Each structure stands twice: as C-alpha cells, then as structure tokens.
mmCIF file of C-alpha atoms in Angstrom:
data_model
loop_
_atom_site.group_PDB
_atom_site.id
_atom_site.type_symbol
_atom_site.label_atom_id
_atom_site.label_comp_id
_atom_site.label_asym_id
_atom_site.label_seq_id
_atom_site.Cartn_x
_atom_site.Cartn_y
_atom_site.Cartn_z
ATOM 1 C CA MET A 180 23.243 8.514 -28.267
ATOM 2 C CA THR A 181 22.694 6.784 -24.956
ATOM 3 C CA THR A 182 21.692 9.064 -22.109
ATOM 4 C CA SER A 183 22.366 7.968 -18.542
ATOM 5 C CA LEU A 184 21.035 9.368 -15.289
ATOM 6 C CA THR A 185 23.462 9.423 -12.402
ATOM 7 C CA LEU A 186 21.423 8.397 -9.390
ATOM 8 C CA LEU A 187 23.469 10.363 -6.906
ATOM 9 C CA ALA A 188 20.838 10.179 -4.223
ATOM 10 C CA SER A 189 21.448 6.459 -3.943
ATOM 11 C CA GLY A 190 25.197 6.569 -4.411
ATOM 12 C CA TYR A 191 25.451 4.519 -7.597
ATOM 13 C CA ASN A 192 25.302 4.888 -11.359
ATOM 14 C CA LEU A 193 22.508 3.248 -13.290
ATOM 15 C CA ASN A 194 21.676 3.530 -16.958
ATOM 16 C CA THR A 195 18.039 4.586 -16.991
ATOM 17 C CA THR A 196 17.567 5.671 -20.579
ATOM 18 C CA PHE A 197 14.509 3.538 -21.030
ATOM 19 C CA VAL A 198 12.990 4.535 -17.704
ATOM 20 C CA VAL A 199 13.531 8.263 -18.122
ATOM 21 C CA LEU A 200 12.378 8.422 -21.731
ATOM 22 C CA LEU A 201 9.330 6.316 -20.964
ATOM 23 C CA ILE A 202 8.344 8.390 -17.951
ATOM 24 C CA VAL A 203 8.849 11.670 -19.753
ATOM 25 C CA SER A 204 6.930 10.536 -22.816
ATOM 26 C CA LEU A 205 4.056 9.159 -20.763
ATOM 27 C CA SER A 206 3.814 12.279 -18.618
ATOM 28 C CA LEU A 207 3.558 14.457 -21.712
ATOM 29 C CA LEU A 208 0.793 12.413 -23.316
ATOM 30 C CA PRO A 209 -2.801 13.637 -23.036
ATOM 31 C CA THR A 210 -4.811 12.076 -20.265
ATOM 32 C CA GLY A 211 -6.687 9.796 -22.622
ATOM 33 C CA ALA A 212 -3.489 8.120 -23.730
ATOM 34 C CA LEU A 213 -3.025 6.702 -20.241
ATOM 35 C CA ALA A 214 -6.680 6.140 -19.465
ATOM 36 C CA ALA A 215 -8.419 2.809 -19.378
ATOM 37 C CA ASP A 216 -11.530 2.068 -21.406
ATOM 38 C CA PRO A 217 -14.394 3.595 -19.361
ATOM 39 C CA ASN A 218 -16.701 0.817 -20.572
ATOM 40 C CA LYS A 219 -14.591 -1.806 -18.813
ATOM 41 C CA THR A 220 -14.926 -2.118 -15.046
ATOM 42 C CA HIS A 221 -11.968 -2.800 -12.796
ATOM 43 C CA GLN A 222 -13.820 -5.811 -11.390
ATOM 44 C CA GLN A 223 -13.087 -7.636 -14.641
ATOM 45 C CA LYS A 224 -9.413 -7.726 -13.673
ATOM 46 C CA LYS A 225 -9.459 -10.715 -11.356
ATOM 47 C CA LEU A 226 -6.462 -11.094 -9.085
ATOM 48 C CA ARG A 227 -5.437 -14.583 -8.032
ATOM 49 C CA PHE A 228 -2.483 -16.502 -6.709
ATOM 50 C CA GLY A 229 -0.149 -17.912 -9.344
ATOM 51 C CA SER A 230 0.656 -21.557 -9.919
ATOM 52 C CA ASN A 231 3.527 -21.230 -7.413
ATOM 53 C CA GLY A 232 1.070 -20.498 -4.595
ATOM 54 C CA VAL A 233 2.498 -17.039 -3.900
ATOM 55 C CA PHE A 234 1.074 -13.503 -4.088
ATOM 56 C CA LYS A 235 3.463 -10.569 -3.683
ATOM 57 C CA ILE A 236 2.568 -6.926 -2.967
ATOM 58 C CA LEU A 237 4.918 -3.964 -3.352
ATOM 59 C CA GLN A 238 3.999 -0.952 -1.197
ATOM 60 C CA VAL A 239 5.150 2.488 -2.332
ATOM 61 C CA ALA A 240 4.584 5.162 0.319
ATOM 62 C CA ASP A 241 4.917 8.924 -0.047
ATOM 63 C CA MET A 242 6.333 9.463 -3.528
ATOM 64 C CA HIS A 243 5.668 13.221 -3.205
ATOM 65 C CA PHE A 244 6.071 13.507 -6.975
ATOM 66 C CA ALA A 245 5.987 17.074 -8.295
ATOM 67 C CA ASP A 246 7.297 18.354 -11.628
ATOM 68 C CA GLY A 247 9.753 15.646 -12.565
ATOM 69 C CA LYS A 248 13.333 16.581 -13.397
ATOM 70 C CA SER A 249 12.906 20.134 -12.084
ATOM 71 C CA SER A 250 11.839 18.976 -8.606
ATOM 72 C CA PRO A 251 14.949 18.544 -6.435
ATOM 73 C CA CYS A 252 15.632 15.820 -3.896
ATOM 74 C CA LEU A 253 15.277 16.664 -0.226
ATOM 75 C CA ASP A 254 17.383 15.537 2.715
ATOM 76 C CA VAL A 255 20.180 13.775 0.851
ATOM 77 C CA LEU A 256 23.915 14.024 1.452
ATOM 78 C CA PRO A 257 25.678 17.086 -0.046
ATOM 79 C CA ASN A 258 27.478 15.018 -2.660
ATOM 80 C CA GLN A 259 24.165 13.456 -3.727
ATOM 81 C CA VAL A 260 22.278 16.665 -4.512
ATOM 82 C CA LYS A 261 23.446 17.352 -8.069
ATOM 83 C CA GLY A 262 21.175 15.779 -10.667
ATOM 84 C CA CYS A 263 18.814 14.296 -8.086
ATOM 85 C CA SER A 264 15.078 14.790 -8.745
ATOM 86 C CA ASP A 265 11.689 13.105 -9.028
ATOM 87 C CA LEU A 266 13.277 10.906 -11.712
ATOM 88 C CA ASN A 267 15.177 9.121 -8.944
ATOM 89 C CA THR A 268 11.826 8.148 -7.446
ATOM 90 C CA SER A 269 10.677 6.776 -10.797
ATOM 91 C CA ALA A 270 13.909 4.847 -11.260
ATOM 92 C CA PHE A 271 13.524 3.326 -7.777
ATOM 93 C CA ILE A 272 10.034 2.063 -8.645
ATOM 94 C CA HIS A 273 11.346 0.579 -11.872
ATOM 95 C CA ARG A 274 14.200 -1.199 -10.049
ATOM 96 C CA MET A 275 11.826 -2.576 -7.414
ATOM 97 C CA ILE A 276 9.484 -3.929 -10.065
ATOM 98 C CA LEU A 277 12.351 -5.688 -11.826
ATOM 99 C CA ALA A 278 13.798 -7.064 -8.580
ATOM 100 C CA GLU A 279 10.605 -8.256 -6.875
ATOM 101 C CA LYS A 280 8.237 -8.897 -9.797
ATOM 102 C CA PRO A 281 5.174 -8.153 -7.637
ATOM 103 C CA ASN A 282 1.656 -9.308 -8.437
ATOM 104 C CA LEU A 283 0.247 -5.982 -7.211
ATOM 105 C CA ILE A 284 1.685 -2.517 -6.559
ATOM 106 C CA VAL A 285 0.021 -0.444 -3.820
ATOM 107 C CA PHE A 286 0.577 3.320 -3.566
ATOM 108 C CA THR A 287 -0.390 4.469 -0.081
ATOM 109 C CA GLY A 288 -0.910 8.204 -0.474
ATOM 110 C CA ASP A 289 0.932 11.478 -0.946
ATOM 111 C CA ASN A 290 1.529 10.190 -4.436
ATOM 112 C CA ILE A 291 2.099 13.785 -5.526
ATOM 113 C CA PHE A 292 3.122 16.758 -3.433
ATOM 114 C CA GLY A 293 0.416 19.184 -4.426
ATOM 115 C CA PHE A 294 2.094 22.399 -3.302
ATOM 116 C CA ASP A 295 4.946 21.836 -5.761
ATOM 117 C CA ALA A 296 3.008 20.146 -8.576
ATOM 118 C CA THR A 297 2.244 22.713 -11.289
ATOM 119 C CA ASP A 298 -0.274 20.440 -13.018
ATOM 120 C CA ALA A 299 -1.832 17.629 -10.993
ATOM 121 C CA VAL A 300 -2.741 15.553 -14.062
ATOM 122 C CA LYS A 301 0.801 15.606 -15.449
ATOM 123 C CA SER A 302 2.285 14.857 -12.043
ATOM 124 C CA LEU A 303 -0.077 11.936 -11.436
ATOM 125 C CA ASN A 304 0.620 10.538 -14.906
ATOM 126 C CA ALA A 305 4.358 10.720 -14.349
ATOM 127 C CA ALA A 306 4.179 9.357 -10.803
ATOM 128 C CA PHE A 307 2.299 6.230 -11.835
ATOM 129 C CA ALA A 308 4.033 5.811 -15.220
ATOM 130 C CA PRO A 309 6.431 3.031 -14.109
ATOM 131 C CA ALA A 310 3.526 0.978 -12.751
ATOM 132 C CA ILE A 311 1.426 1.582 -15.856
ATOM 133 C CA ALA A 312 4.314 0.623 -18.143
ATOM 134 C CA SER A 313 4.933 -2.602 -16.209
ATOM 135 C CA ASN A 314 1.415 -3.903 -16.954
ATOM 136 C CA ILE A 315 1.209 -5.044 -13.340
ATOM 137 C CA PRO A 316 -2.125 -4.346 -11.590
ATOM 138 C CA TRP A 317 -1.894 -1.492 -9.119
ATOM 139 C CA THR A 318 -3.987 0.395 -6.607
ATOM 140 C CA ALA A 319 -3.707 3.798 -4.977
ATOM 141 C CA ILE A 320 -5.199 5.675 -2.061
ATOM 142 C CA LEU A 321 -4.861 9.329 -1.098
ATOM 143 C CA GLY A 322 -2.696 11.038 1.493
ATOM 144 C CA ASN A 323 -2.951 14.545 2.877
ATOM 145 C CA HIS A 324 -1.008 16.278 0.058
ATOM 146 C CA ASP A 325 -2.510 14.801 -3.133
ATOM 147 C CA GLN A 326 -5.274 17.399 -3.448
ATOM 148 C CA GLU A 327 -3.131 20.503 -2.953
ATOM 149 C CA SER A 328 -2.481 21.137 -6.660
ATOM 150 C CA THR A 329 -4.955 21.757 -9.496
ATOM 151 C CA LEU A 330 -7.409 18.923 -8.726
ATOM 152 C CA SER A 331 -9.747 18.457 -5.780
ATOM 153 C CA ARG A 332 -9.482 15.334 -3.647
ATOM 154 C CA GLU A 333 -12.356 13.771 -5.562
ATOM 155 C CA GLY A 334 -10.802 14.891 -8.846
ATOM 156 C CA VAL A 335 -7.473 13.243 -8.010
ATOM 157 C CA MET A 336 -9.146 9.927 -7.221
ATOM 158 C CA LYS A 337 -11.277 10.061 -10.363
ATOM 159 C CA HIS A 338 -8.176 10.646 -12.461
ATOM 160 C CA ILE A 339 -6.384 7.729 -10.818
ATOM 161 C CA VAL A 340 -9.323 5.412 -11.471
ATOM 162 C CA GLY A 341 -9.189 6.304 -15.173
ATOM 163 C CA LEU A 342 -5.577 5.214 -15.610
ATOM 164 C CA LYS A 343 -4.575 1.902 -17.148
ATOM 165 C CA ASN A 344 -4.062 -1.287 -15.154
ATOM 166 C CA THR A 345 -5.427 0.127 -11.918
ATOM 167 C CA LEU A 346 -7.923 -1.633 -9.650
ATOM 168 C CA SER A 347 -8.562 1.565 -7.707
ATOM 169 C CA GLN A 348 -12.105 2.783 -7.143
ATOM 170 C CA VAL A 349 -13.430 6.200 -6.181
ATOM 171 C CA ASN A 350 -15.761 4.529 -3.674
ATOM 172 C CA PRO A 351 -17.670 1.239 -3.373
ATOM 173 C CA PRO A 352 -20.727 1.224 -5.655
ATOM 174 C CA GLU A 353 -22.877 -0.408 -2.962
ATOM 175 C CA ALA A 354 -22.231 2.394 -0.450
ATOM 176 C CA LYS A 355 -24.854 5.125 -0.870
ATOM 177 C CA PHE A 356 -22.965 7.427 1.473
ATOM 178 C CA ILE A 357 -19.386 7.097 2.609
ATOM 179 C CA ASP A 358 -16.831 9.662 3.702
ATOM 180 C CA GLY A 359 -13.758 10.314 1.605
ATOM 181 C CA PHE A 360 -12.617 9.131 -1.808
ATOM 182 C CA GLY A 361 -10.851 5.836 -2.385
ATOM 183 C CA ASN A 362 -12.590 3.330 -0.108
ATOM 184 C CA TYR A 363 -12.735 -0.096 -1.748
ATOM 185 C CA ASN A 364 -11.679 -3.712 -1.407
ATOM 186 C CA VAL A 365 -9.863 -6.089 -3.720
ATOM 187 C CA GLU A 366 -10.260 -9.862 -3.552
ATOM 188 C CA VAL A 367 -7.419 -12.247 -4.402
ATOM 189 C CA GLY A 368 -8.631 -15.640 -5.590
ATOM 190 C CA GLY A 369 -6.986 -19.008 -5.118
ATOM 191 C CA VAL A 370 -4.934 -20.816 -7.744
ATOM 192 C CA LYS A 371 -6.795 -21.423 -10.985
ATOM 193 C CA GLY A 372 -7.920 -25.054 -11.200
ATOM 194 C CA SER A 373 -7.702 -25.584 -7.425
ATOM 195 C CA SER A 374 -10.597 -26.156 -5.047
ATOM 196 C CA PHE A 375 -10.139 -22.528 -3.902
ATOM 197 C CA GLU A 376 -10.340 -21.094 -7.424
ATOM 198 C CA ASN A 377 -13.684 -19.396 -6.801
ATOM 199 C CA LYS A 378 -12.918 -18.148 -3.290
ATOM 200 C CA SER A 379 -11.134 -14.997 -2.225
ATOM 201 C CA VAL A 380 -8.324 -16.363 -0.071
ATOM 202 C CA LEU A 381 -6.776 -12.935 0.634
ATOM 203 C CA ASN A 382 -8.813 -9.751 1.107
ATOM 204 C CA LEU A 383 -7.328 -6.297 0.660
ATOM 205 C CA TYR A 384 -9.011 -3.233 2.171
ATOM 206 C CA PHE A 385 -8.178 0.296 1.022
ATOM 207 C CA LEU A 386 -9.457 3.323 2.931
ATOM 208 C CA ASP A 387 -9.212 7.083 2.705
ATOM 209 C CA SER A 388 -7.793 8.251 6.036
ATOM 210 C CA GLY A 389 -8.487 11.854 5.039
ATOM 211 C CA ASP A 390 -6.234 14.881 5.000
ATOM 212 C CA TYR A 391 -6.965 17.363 7.789
ATOM 213 C CA SER A 392 -9.668 17.688 10.403
ATOM 214 C CA THR A 393 -12.736 19.620 9.246
ATOM 215 C CA VAL A 394 -14.001 20.013 12.820
ATOM 216 C CA PRO A 395 -12.950 23.459 14.136
ATOM 217 C CA SER A 396 -12.513 22.235 17.703
ATOM 218 C CA ILE A 397 -10.298 19.300 16.635
ATOM 219 C CA PRO A 398 -6.888 20.221 15.193
ATOM 220 C CA GLY A 399 -4.567 18.045 13.157
ATOM 221 C CA TYR A 400 -4.984 15.272 10.627
ATOM 222 C CA GLY A 401 -8.054 13.442 9.405
ATOM 223 C CA TRP A 402 -9.281 10.008 10.454
ATOM 224 C CA ILE A 403 -11.332 7.047 9.244
ATOM 225 C CA LYS A 404 -14.970 7.973 9.827
ATOM 226 C CA ALA A 405 -17.945 5.950 11.083
ATOM 227 C CA SER A 406 -19.408 5.536 7.579
ATOM 228 C CA GLN A 407 -16.163 3.996 6.367
ATOM 229 C CA GLN A 408 -16.006 1.664 9.336
ATOM 230 C CA PHE A 409 -19.597 0.579 8.714
ATOM 231 C CA TRP A 410 -18.706 -0.234 5.094
ATOM 232 C CA PHE A 411 -15.613 -2.139 6.251
ATOM 233 C CA GLU A 412 -17.621 -4.208 8.745
ATOM 234 C CA ARG A 413 -20.270 -5.088 6.159
ATOM 235 C CA THR A 414 -17.641 -5.986 3.570
ATOM 236 C CA SER A 415 -15.664 -8.098 6.031
ATOM 237 C CA SER A 416 -18.823 -9.915 7.099
ATOM 238 C CA LYS A 417 -19.806 -10.598 3.485
ATOM 239 C CA LEU A 418 -16.363 -11.964 2.630
ATOM 240 C CA LYS A 419 -16.291 -14.141 5.745
ATOM 241 C CA LYS A 420 -19.703 -15.601 4.924
ATOM 242 C CA ALA A 421 -18.536 -16.504 1.409
ATOM 243 C CA TYR A 422 -15.335 -18.098 2.721
ATOM 244 C CA VAL A 423 -17.056 -20.361 5.252
ATOM 245 C CA SER A 424 -19.718 -21.429 2.748
ATOM 246 C CA LYS A 425 -19.651 -24.143 0.098
ATOM 247 C CA PRO A 426 -17.751 -25.107 -1.922
ATOM 248 C CA GLN A 427 -14.750 -25.876 0.259
ATOM 249 C CA PRO A 428 -16.201 -24.326 3.464
ATOM 250 C CA GLN A 429 -13.615 -22.988 5.910
ATOM 251 C CA LYS A 430 -13.725 -22.669 9.692
ATOM 252 C CA GLY A 431 -12.704 -19.008 9.847
ATOM 253 C CA PRO A 432 -12.278 -15.925 7.673
ATOM 254 C CA ALA A 433 -9.641 -15.510 4.991
ATOM 255 C CA PRO A 434 -6.836 -13.217 6.142
ATOM 256 C CA GLY A 435 -7.114 -9.536 5.284
ATOM 257 C CA LEU A 436 -4.661 -6.663 4.881
ATOM 258 C CA ALA A 437 -5.589 -2.988 5.266
ATOM 259 C CA TYR A 438 -3.896 -0.053 3.525
ATOM 260 C CA PHE A 439 -4.344 3.649 4.287
ATOM 261 C CA HIS A 440 -2.123 6.715 4.620
ATOM 262 C CA ILE A 441 -2.328 8.252 8.097
ATOM 263 C CA PRO A 442 -1.333 5.910 10.961
ATOM 264 C CA LEU A 443 -3.753 5.090 13.748
ATOM 265 C CA PRO A 444 -3.126 6.369 17.300
ATOM 266 C CA GLU A 445 -2.351 2.754 18.231
ATOM 267 C CA PHE A 446 0.928 3.019 16.297
ATOM 268 C CA ALA A 447 2.228 4.860 19.370
ATOM 269 C CA SER A 448 1.812 1.715 21.489
ATOM 270 C CA PHE A 449 5.250 0.339 20.649
ATOM 271 C CA ASP A 450 8.760 0.877 21.912
ATOM 272 C CA LYS A 451 12.103 -0.507 20.730
ATOM 273 C CA SER A 452 11.511 -3.777 22.554
ATOM 274 C CA ASN A 453 8.437 -4.837 20.618
ATOM 275 C CA PHE A 454 8.791 -3.796 16.987
ATOM 276 C CA THR A 455 11.002 -4.544 13.998
ATOM 277 C CA GLY A 456 12.508 -1.547 12.198
ATOM 278 C CA VAL A 457 13.104 2.011 13.373
ATOM 279 C CA ARG A 458 11.092 4.873 14.871
ATOM 280 C CA GLN A 459 12.842 8.169 14.203
ATOM 281 C CA GLU A 460 9.947 10.613 14.514
ATOM 282 C CA GLY A 461 6.647 10.975 16.316
ATOM 283 C CA ILE A 462 3.434 9.215 15.328
ATOM 284 C CA SER A 463 1.482 11.779 13.295
ATOM 285 C CA SER A 464 -1.956 10.287 13.737
ATOM 286 C CA ALA A 465 -5.224 12.154 14.160
ATOM 287 C CA SER A 466 -5.689 13.885 17.512
ATOM 288 C CA VAL A 467 -8.833 11.814 18.091
ATOM 289 C CA ASN A 468 -9.223 8.048 18.076
ATOM 290 C CA SER A 469 -12.144 7.092 15.844
ATOM 291 C CA GLY A 470 -12.005 3.457 16.974
ATOM 292 C CA PHE A 471 -11.045 1.844 13.685
ATOM 293 C CA PHE A 472 -8.436 -0.379 15.309
ATOM 294 C CA THR A 473 -11.097 -1.771 17.635
ATOM 295 C CA THR A 474 -13.380 -2.230 14.628
ATOM 296 C CA MET A 475 -10.722 -4.306 12.873
ATOM 297 C CA VAL A 476 -10.096 -6.402 15.980
ATOM 298 C CA GLY A 477 -13.822 -7.080 16.186
ATOM 299 C CA ALA A 478 -14.026 -8.092 12.529
ATOM 300 C CA GLY A 479 -11.317 -10.668 13.108
ATOM 301 C CA ASP A 480 -9.877 -10.979 9.619
ATOM 302 C CA VAL A 481 -7.307 -8.173 9.291
ATOM 303 C CA LYS A 482 -3.845 -9.473 10.110
ATOM 304 C CA ALA A 483 -1.794 -6.400 9.234
ATOM 305 C CA VAL A 484 -2.173 -2.682 8.514
ATOM 306 C CA PHE A 485 0.190 -0.749 6.242
ATOM 307 C CA THR A 486 0.555 3.041 6.229
ATOM 308 C CA GLY A 487 2.914 5.838 5.210
ATOM 309 C CA HIS A 488 2.834 9.520 6.247
ATOM 310 C CA ASP A 489 5.742 9.445 8.731
ATOM 311 C CA HIS A 490 8.670 8.994 6.356
ATOM 312 C CA LEU A 491 11.336 8.277 8.963
ATOM 313 C CA ASN A 492 9.434 5.427 10.593
ATOM 314 C CA ASP A 493 9.554 1.988 9.011
ATOM 315 C CA PHE A 494 8.749 -0.271 11.965
ATOM 316 C CA CYS A 495 6.247 -3.078 12.249
ATOM 317 C CA GLY A 496 4.808 -4.180 15.595
ATOM 318 C CA LYS A 497 2.043 -6.499 16.735
ATOM 319 C CA LEU A 498 -0.867 -5.305 18.859
ATOM 320 C CA THR A 499 -3.849 -7.526 19.735
ATOM 321 C CA ASP A 500 -3.046 -9.948 16.880
ATOM 322 C CA ILE A 501 -2.782 -7.183 14.249
ATOM 323 C CA HIS A 502 0.565 -5.976 12.933
ATOM 324 C CA LEU A 503 0.806 -2.218 12.469
ATOM 325 C CA CYS A 504 3.434 -1.410 9.842
ATOM 326 C CA TYR A 505 5.016 1.634 8.256
ATOM 327 C CA ALA A 506 6.608 1.378 4.820
ATOM 328 C CA GLY A 507 9.241 4.090 5.265
ATOM 329 C CA GLY A 508 9.678 7.048 2.918
ATOM 330 C CA PHE A 509 10.013 6.214 -0.784
ATOM 331 C CA GLY A 510 10.092 9.479 -2.709
ATOM 332 C CA TYR A 511 13.102 11.758 -3.196
ATOM 333 C CA HIS A 512 11.072 14.990 -3.265
ATOM 334 C CA ALA A 513 9.797 14.074 0.201
ATOM 335 C CA TYR A 514 11.430 14.864 3.512
ATOM 336 C CA GLY A 515 13.803 12.172 4.702
ATOM 337 C CA LYS A 516 17.103 11.821 6.483
ATOM 338 C CA ALA A 517 20.460 12.315 4.770
ATOM 339 C CA GLY A 518 22.307 9.013 4.702
ATOM 340 C CA TRP A 519 19.175 6.985 5.465
ATOM 341 C CA SER A 520 18.135 5.228 2.252
ATOM 342 C CA ARG A 521 14.704 5.564 0.733
ATOM 343 C CA ARG A 522 12.856 2.269 1.015
ATOM 344 C CA ALA A 523 9.869 0.155 0.031
ATOM 345 C CA ARG A 524 7.935 -2.603 1.804
ATOM 346 C CA VAL A 525 7.135 -5.986 0.284
ATOM 347 C CA VAL A 526 4.460 -8.371 1.585
ATOM 348 C CA VAL A 527 4.219 -11.992 0.458
ATOM 349 C CA ALA A 528 1.312 -14.352 1.129
ATOM 350 C CA SER A 529 1.925 -18.075 0.565
ATOM 351 C CA LEU A 530 -0.709 -20.761 0.181
ATOM 352 C CA GLU A 531 -0.997 -24.054 2.002
ATOM 353 C CA LYS A 532 0.034 -27.127 0.026
ATOM 354 C CA LEU A 533 -2.720 -29.731 0.343
ATOM 355 C CA GLU A 534 -1.962 -33.378 1.112
ATOM 356 C CA GLU A 535 -3.934 -34.521 -1.914
ATOM 357 C CA GLY A 536 -2.018 -32.096 -4.091
ATOM 358 C CA GLY A 537 -2.836 -28.590 -5.214
ATOM 359 C CA TRP A 538 -3.160 -25.401 -3.216
ATOM 360 C CA GLY A 539 -5.466 -24.402 -0.382
ATOM 361 C CA GLY A 540 -5.931 -21.148 1.514
ATOM 362 C CA VAL A 541 -3.262 -18.778 2.800
ATOM 363 C CA LYS A 542 -0.745 -20.466 5.104
ATOM 364 C CA SER A 543 1.546 -17.552 5.923
ATOM 365 C CA ILE A 544 2.154 -13.840 5.380
ATOM 366 C CA LYS A 545 5.656 -12.368 5.539
ATOM 367 C CA THR A 546 7.216 -8.978 4.925
ATOM 368 C CA TRP A 547 10.553 -7.282 4.346
ATOM 369 C CA LYS A 548 11.886 -3.961 3.076
ATOM 370 C CA ARG A 549 14.339 -3.047 0.337
ATOM 371 C CA LEU A 550 16.648 -0.049 0.378
ATOM 372 C CA ASP A 551 17.402 2.104 -2.643
ATOM 373 C CA ASP A 552 21.123 1.398 -2.526
ATOM 374 C CA HIS A 553 23.453 -0.289 -4.994
ATOM 375 C CA HIS A 554 22.202 -3.800 -4.170
ATOM 376 C CA LEU A 555 18.580 -3.002 -3.256
ATOM 377 C CA THR A 556 19.499 -4.449 0.129
ATOM 378 C CA THR A 557 16.805 -6.505 1.859
ATOM 379 C CA ILE A 558 16.274 -5.806 5.575
ATOM 380 C CA ASP A 559 13.956 -6.636 8.474
ATOM 381 C CA GLY A 560 12.334 -9.807 7.216
ATOM 382 C CA GLN A 561 9.596 -10.974 9.570
ATOM 383 C CA ALA A 562 6.572 -13.243 9.741
ATOM 384 C CA LEU A 563 3.268 -11.410 10.152
ATOM 385 C CA TRP A 564 0.822 -14.291 10.347
ATOM 386 C CA SER A 565 0.563 -18.027 9.894
ATOM 387 C CA LYS A 566 -2.405 -20.342 9.790
ATOM 388 C CA SER A 567 -0.906 -22.588 12.472
ATOM 389 C CA SER A 568 -0.655 -19.722 14.963
ATOM 390 C CA SER A 569 -3.961 -18.002 14.180
ATOM 391 C CA GLY A 570 -5.898 -20.129 16.635
ATOM 392 C CA SER A 571 -3.149 -20.566 19.192
ATOM 393 C CA ARG A 572 -4.750 -18.561 21.996
ATOM 394 C CA ARG A 573 -5.156 -20.718 25.058
ATOM 395 C CA LYS A 574 -8.695 -21.389 26.161
ATOM 396 C CA LYS A 575 -9.595 -20.515 29.731
ATOM 397 C CA GLN A 576 -8.970 -23.553 31.886
ATOM 398 C CA ILE A 577 -11.977 -24.694 33.929
ATOM 399 C CA PRO A 578 -10.903 -26.163 37.276
ATOM 400 C CA ALA A 579 -11.816 -29.774 37.854
ATOM 401 C CA ALA A 580 -14.748 -30.392 40.206
#
C-alpha cells in the first residue's frame, strides 16, 4: 500500500513514500551503517567543476531536527499544523536536491535542536539522511544548538565526520591548536582535462562560530577566535600562492566563499536600500567584534559569506567587496513566521570559457533562493562577483605636473 505524507506546512500534497521510508530506515540503523570507512580520508574525494563549467552549492540553514515524526512544526498557519513534523524538513531537502542537482550540499549549523532531540546520534542520522542517500558530497558546521542533546560539541562533529559522503573535518590536521570543532577548507578543482585541472579555482572555508560566550564579562553568542583567524590567513595565503604559481599562473587569488553559523556584527551595516531579500529580526551576532570581517578583507579572496542563525532574515548585501548573506530558515521544527515559506539558498560559480577552447578559472558567482511552496519558487537572484569587476576599483589619479 502506498503511503503519502500531506505536506501541510507548505500547502501542497506530495507523495513522499520513498523519502519517508528511507529517512526512517536510515535513522534506525546503527551508526556504523551510515559511517564511512575510517581508513579512507575525506581528502580523497576531490571536488571539481563539471564539463559544463558550473559548480552549484545548496545551503541548508537551521534544520533544527529533533525526533522526526513526533517533533511538531513551529510557526505555521493553523490549517498547516496537522501532520507537520521534522519529516517536512527532510522532504524539503529531497525536493531541493531533485530540483537543483547541486554538486555540494552545505549544512550551516543548528542541524539538530538539542533540547528536543532525545538521542543526538539518531537525530543527526535522520537529519543528514537525504544528503547521504543522494550520494552528493556534503559538508556541515555547527550552530549553537547542536550540542544540547546527548553528545558534546566535539562529539557531534566527530559523528558527522564519520558519516558517508561528507567532506567535513573535525579540525585541520595541520593546526596544532585551534578553537572550536569544524574548521576546515575544501578546494574545488577546475574541469578535468583543462589547463586548470590541478588548480583549486574555488576555495570554500568552513568555520565554527561557536555557541555561547565562555567569558563571564561578555554575554551572548560565541565568535570566531584569533586561532581560527590565524588558520584562515595561513590557508588563504597558501591557496593564493598555489594559484599564482605554475602551471597556468594567475594574477590574483581564486575566489573564496566562507560558511559559518552566527552572523558577524557587520551584518547590521545594511538597510533596505542596500540589500536583496528581507530583514525581519535583529542581527544576533556576538556582543564583541573579533575582527574576522577585517581579516577576510585583508586576505582578499573571500567574495561572499553565508550564515544562518536568524531564521527570519534572508538578505544579502555587499560591504567592502564582500557579500554578507543569510540563507533564511529551512527547518520546520525551528522558529519561523506563519505564512512565510521556509527557504534554501543556492550559489552557482561559472567558469570562464577560454578563446582557445576549454575552461579557465571562475568568471562569475551568482545566488538565488527557493521557497518550499508548490513550485519551489525561485526568488532574489543576484550576482555576487564577476572576474571583470574584481579589479574595477579606480586607481588614485595623480595630477599632471
């Protein structure tokens, strides 16, 4: 008999037999059934642009997964409450994967809502099950709620790293000391067979923005610490050196994208006149500014930052040549706004077509969002960066003698 799940939270009916049965079965399996071979390192899974010169990233922010079918949806319309649960979140991921066919899925924290998750391992398994089943590479970082169940913050990240198809790391192996858990970078190589095949043409940085301040005199959320910024600077410098060296030496660094959970204080720099999207709540950044935005500006390669945390904000604005972007709330067991659809952000990098044929480095980076409605409506498409505009700053004019 075919079982269907009425996705009332999104206002449409969708047969999700396969999705629901798969998620339930995966979440009930022992940990080892979802785990990758510990003898194989994630570095063996090389990401690269496809033969079409495109690399697409799906960002999933704030799933807040708990106990599956028994965890109700929050902040939906009264007629959408019945039958709505964590399974709606899983179905949304599945629909996004089918619609966008991303090359990488990025989960940007609060993957589970620890206070309501009876068993962290089962909740994590179920939360990531759609990504695991898709066989698409994926990464995850931690938010401020992931560690509030039966695993410590380190334990959550170690469990994530053991799951199949993930490129996540607990921390960079070359860093002897670094704050947090889940600081790492992923390189995306050029098209196989092209002159950029052995270069990373797109660099992805993942950082643990912490949970809450551990300094008694400083209230509020955590922040990206000095040790993490030092690692970022060294990594950025190393990647830049490789990109400007032979073969195929380039004049500047490959573009980079940074992903973490808690927004920087600089996210408060925008108003309705200079961002795309909506701001419906305050910027819940740390109460201190650790200077990471300035660090990224100094490094010169990061073109955009992507966060979650504030579910009702989904805007993207440009500050000092770096776009600061929210994804918007994704999960149904997370706070939201009744009548305002859950959503996901997509980022697409496209390569430059060379005159002699073949593909070069990244030419442009664009983004848009999709809503969890009947048509997975696409909204707020915008260009984040292009190679032609990257060096467009006017030089200071020297008056003639």
